[in-house]
Amino acid sequence: MKLIDIPELKAAIASERTSKIRCLHKLLFDFDGDRQNRSRIREFSGFQFQPNDKDFNEKAKLIEEKLSLNELITISNLLLINNEGTKKEIVLRLLTYLCDLDILNQNIIRENDSGSDSENENEQNRKSYENLSEESVQLPVHNVYQPNISFNDIESIIMPFDGDSHQSIELFEDVVNMFNLSDLHKLVFGKRSLKGKAKLYIQSETGVNSWGKLKNLLLSEFGYSCNSAELHEMLSKRKLKDDESLEEYFLKMKQLCTRGNVEDTALMQYVINGIPDSVIRKSILYGCQNLSEFKQKLRVYEKMRFDYDKVKPNKPKFGNETKDRIKAPKIENKDKFKDTKLNNIRCFNCGALGHKSSVCENKIKGIKCFKCNKFGDHLAKDCTIKKEHSNVTVDKTTSCENLTTKIVRINDLNIVSLIDTGSQKTLIKKSIFDKIGKISELEQSNIKLSGLGNTTVKPLGIFKTKIIIDDLEFESEICVVSDSSLSFDFIVGCNVINQCTLIVSGKEIKFTKPSDNSLSDSFLINVAEVMTHEQEIDLTHIQNKEYQEKVRNLLRNYKPNKTKKIDVKMNIRLTSDIPINSSPRRFPFIEKEIINEQIEQWLKDKIIRPSTSEYSSPVVLVKKKDGSSRLCIDYRRLNKITVREHFPLPLIDDLLDRLQSANIFSTLDLKNAFFHVDIDPSSKKYTSFVTDTGQYEFNKTSFGLTNSPSVFQRYIYNVFRDLIKENVVMIYLDDLVIFSENETQGIERLQRVLKTASEYGLELNIKKCQFLKREIEFLGHRIKDGKLYASPLKIKAVMNFPEPKCTKGIRSYLGLTGYFRKFIPHYSAIAKPLSDLLKKDNNFSFGLKERESFNELKQILSKEPVLCLYNPKSETEIHTDASIDGFGACLL
């Protein structure tokens, strides 16, 4: 039985709103779907699992996570199923009925028999519709009683729209349609759900008096489109995560495919490519005709992986102990085993099975040619006898784990294809050729394709067409072969590769047009060296391909040569002559290994050297954001008696003001920045630190020393002194920002900065660098189009800040919000109740006033206030205000 066979549901599926149909489709097929949702739902014949088995429980868990309570109620109403109970109870009830549609049909018939009583009862429970107010709206009544819904309730369900998340408008419509809100309600709730730049944009528009107009304005301004290349790039980069089951991974990949038109065969290939396992073990996943079969094979494969990992033998820790326990397997019939083994042996002399070349009877006849099958004095490669057909070599090896694939487009069909420099011809499976549509007639050919093991395959035919790879068009003659002859849907051979230049970076490969001086009958493979920039830097935001290539060339040619030096060294002066020393701290075995590895690396790089100093400080391991550990030295006792350096760090507001006319930004991050500065030989003894393996001291400036930031700022300022004066670059410690009015100027300035950095031997942390961006984050601020925003990460830190329990918490909170006080009007007045708690004479009491002040600062920053960067050439007004509690001023 199918859902369409139940008359009541057939009518409901045909007439219900699209949003409700989408909810049901999401429950049944785990993705939002498309215009074919109703057709797929009609053909649904029930889940294949049984109640309370493993698949049933996993599906229930997945639905409970993905669908809200309101969506589950909507689905229950659509399927005429009781919607009472908790979220979990509704999920289990829905799944139980959908496992057996006969039971669902009987339930609907039974409910219809008692329908009149139910309608009377529902009618008594309904409430009258009230007028719309600012804070509360009562929704129109449907089949079930609906409570009053306030904006706070709606806000807890929908995702606020800030102009960045392209799915928010769609999700908002799903929610409001679920409650059957009127256009007036949609307009009110829609406007109140806006924030950030989306809110600013709508406030700048006039006449926005209907939901339709509001929606159209938002879509025209912030509409997001995902082209085919972007989608396929996302799919190729998506890999199976360690904490992710294969089913979850498959469903997420499937959901990703709904953003565009992706063939099922391409989806299956992407899923297989993203599983970190050998091709041999993944071979079970190939050859599926549809997604249902593929999903079934995924389950089998996951079970095989689990069983393999479970029985996989551990490596013995002590070879001799384990060796004595292992006994050779007992073979009862040795002769039988011997015969079987001999039958699998092939003679390398005559090619026959059953004997080795050393005992070959044909050995006296000489070597055998496997082309003409005659014994004599030549091999197949030297054979002069011409065969009837011309042979073309095709590499059919599929056991390599690092196969390189690209998306090839033929007649608007995207095909995951193998790039094979060992294949002379370009090949396609017959089933894929049939999907392409009518391009041209197949021509017969006498070509024979030879592959692994000297096997030959005759093509079904050949055709000529244009194929597109990386937005480049190539003329190609393509051989059509049977599906059983190829493991891939499409193989790009040398007849295409010879028309272009290949740029290989790691596992990525890029097709480009050959340069003018390149030979037409050859192809070039450029391997990115030094820092594998192309693998680590994303330049897809640069629309102009010429600019992209210029930036790539700058990075490819960058090497820290250090042909110049700056006479800046770390000189440590102390206020006391009494040596400071500490005993080594104890660490777990695993942490000891991390410490020893880092010390070995530092010794190798000459960052440190062995020491006999009377000074010594302990080491400590600090967790980084990515979860890895960083070895640091605890110099707190040394810092207390160190004379401070007085080279000031630049004022952040002054740096930001310099960006007022900039539109294009590049940021450089220095790798191990402090290690670029030498320590004066007389001061090295003070940097000594001790571990359980010995005592060492630094040759380069170390993290943790109180003067390291000032000394490094002096060093880096002297390196880029001229460029700073010319307003080409600005620097704050190891962060460099290159700003310009356009891309051309940006590339020219980037080249000058990189040239200077190379001359002084500066190493870049390429993963953290950005190039020719229109928006950057710098020192806790986001800069774009001459406007200044607070960093989303900083705002999140404010929003997640817990309610203070002591003066230390108050001080931390005011320090965090005070960093953005320029974004908050009347900051001093708002923060006064919290500031008063820091006075010596006041006892800590976090009451109503303090809580209101605490929450108001959060609320203001959560609205993402925006400031314009100061332009001294513009007409300026100064506005001041003062009261008994504080004073302030701002420029307009």
PDB file of C-alpha atoms in Angstrom, residues 18-20 153-162 165-183 185-194 211 214-215:
ATOM      1  CA  THR A  18       3.731  23.583   0.274  1.00  0.00           C
ATOM      2  CA  SER A  19       5.286  24.240   3.698  1.00  0.00           C
ATOM      3  CA  LYS A  20       3.324  21.383   5.276  1.00  0.00           C
ATOM      4  CA  ASP A 153       7.671  32.498  20.902  1.00  0.00           C
ATOM      5  CA  ILE A 154       8.170  33.048  17.175  1.00  0.00           C
ATOM      6  CA  GLU A 155      11.668  34.410  17.775  1.00  0.00           C
ATOM      7  CA  SER A 156      12.647  31.230  19.624  1.00  0.00           C
ATOM      8  CA  ILE A 157      11.680  29.162  16.551  1.00  0.00           C
ATOM      9  CA  ILE A 158      12.913  31.229  13.605  1.00  0.00           C
ATOM     10  CA  MET A 159      16.462  32.233  12.760  1.00  0.00           C
ATOM     11  CA  PRO A 160      17.047  36.019  12.745  1.00  0.00           C
ATOM     12  CA  PHE A 161      18.052  37.288   9.302  1.00  0.00           C
ATOM     13  CA  ASP A 162      21.214  39.400   9.127  1.00  0.00           C
ATOM     14  CA  SER A 165      22.353  33.255   5.996  1.00  0.00           C
ATOM     15  CA  HIS A 166      20.509  32.688   2.695  1.00  0.00           C
ATOM     16  CA  GLN A 167      18.271  30.015   4.246  1.00  0.00           C
ATOM     17  CA  SER A 168      16.715  32.289   6.886  1.00  0.00           C
ATOM     18  CA  ILE A 169      13.974  33.681   4.609  1.00  0.00           C
ATOM     19  CA  GLU A 170      12.947  30.175   3.586  1.00  0.00           C
ATOM     20  CA  LEU A 171      12.908  28.972   7.197  1.00  0.00           C
ATOM     21  CA  PHE A 172      10.899  32.014   8.266  1.00  0.00           C
ATOM     22  CA  GLU A 173       8.243  31.246   5.657  1.00  0.00           C
ATOM     23  CA  ASP A 174       8.099  27.649   6.832  1.00  0.00           C
ATOM     24  CA  VAL A 175       7.354  28.765  10.390  1.00  0.00           C
ATOM     25  CA  VAL A 176       4.759  31.439   9.583  1.00  0.00           C
ATOM     26  CA  ASN A 177       2.985  29.190   7.078  1.00  0.00           C
ATOM     27  CA  MET A 178       2.892  26.460   9.668  1.00  0.00           C
ATOM     28  CA  PHE A 179       0.817  28.754  11.898  1.00  0.00           C
ATOM     29  CA  ASN A 180      -1.144  30.109   8.913  1.00  0.00           C
ATOM     30  CA  LEU A 181      -0.256  33.716   9.715  1.00  0.00           C
ATOM     31  CA  SER A 182      -1.758  36.505   7.654  1.00  0.00           C
ATOM     32  CA  ASP A 183       0.394  38.763   5.441  1.00  0.00           C
ATOM     33  CA  HIS A 185       1.525  39.106  10.735  1.00  0.00           C
ATOM     34  CA  LYS A 186       4.290  38.019   8.384  1.00  0.00           C
ATOM     35  CA  LEU A 187       5.254  41.649   7.783  1.00  0.00           C
ATOM     36  CA  VAL A 188       5.359  42.472  11.509  1.00  0.00           C
ATOM     37  CA  PHE A 189       7.251  39.331  12.511  1.00  0.00           C
ATOM     38  CA  GLY A 190       9.507  39.590   9.467  1.00  0.00           C
ATOM     39  CA  LYS A 191      10.604  43.147  10.259  1.00  0.00           C
ATOM     40  CA  ARG A 192      11.178  42.322  13.921  1.00  0.00           C
ATOM     41  CA  SER A 193      13.321  39.328  12.957  1.00  0.00           C
ATOM     42  CA  LEU A 194      15.797  41.467  10.991  1.00  0.00           C
ATOM     43  CA  TRP A 211       5.235  40.825   3.233  1.00  0.00           C
ATOM     44  CA  LEU A 214       9.667  42.930   2.126  1.00  0.00           C
ATOM     45  CA  LYS A 215      10.573  39.463   0.849  1.00  0.00           C
TER      46      LYS A 215
END
